[in-house]
């Protein structure tokens, strides 16, 4: 009889296995930034809020988005999205955030609202140039190189070269006027300044 009970327990445990470790429940740590955006981070990443918040505020200012919620993507989150822009916080090997990757991920999620342009849509498309300009403005790093300067002085302007002469306010106005084309990956390069 004892052997029969042991067999039953063994069969039930194989057919209906129980997780030995279950995911730990958590609530996002959410606070409102100075731009009025809501920034939600996994509790383990609250220590990098001071690095993330200025990037969110700059992106909000440049894109003109209002009352939005930006949430860190956490693998296994059962409800990604739900009215929020989900972006990934990328860390470098020493535990610091990789600002360029965070900015690019954040900007692409804002501009393309959670979807990426397919490669076929990108060929000859100005949306990637708009995204690159947004990235450089949010990160505070200029994309201008010596080669770009040479092309400007030689009279050969690349698509999007006109962004260099725009202030942030002018860029925001231009982006607002061209948002539909840029965000739907239908922006033509000849429509860029």
Coordinates of N, CA and C in Angstrom, one line a residue, residues 6 11 15 23 26 61 97 113 159 168:
X6 N 3.3 5.9 -3.0 CA 4.5 6.6 -3.5 C 4.5 6.7 -5.0
X11 N 3.8 10.0 -9.9 CA 3.1 10.2 -11.1 C 2.4 11.6 -11.1
X15 N 3.2 14.6 -13.8 CA 2.2 15.2 -14.6 C 1.9 16.6 -14.3
X23 N 8.3 33.6 -9.6 CA 8.8 35.0 -9.8 C 8.3 35.8 -8.6
X26 N 6.3 42.4 -7.8 CA 6.8 43.7 -7.5 C 5.9 44.7 -8.1
X61 N 10.3 67.0 -24.1 CA 10.3 68.4 -24.6 C 10.5 68.4 -26.1
X97 N 24.5 52.9 -16.7 CA 23.6 52.8 -17.9 C 24.4 53.2 -19.1
X113 N 6.0 54.5 -31.7 CA 5.0 54.0 -30.8 C 5.0 52.5 -30.7
X159 N 20.5 64.6 -47.0 CA 19.2 64.7 -46.5 C 19.3 64.9 -44.9
X168 N 16.4 73.6 -30.8 CA 15.5 72.5 -30.4 C 14.0 72.9 -30.6

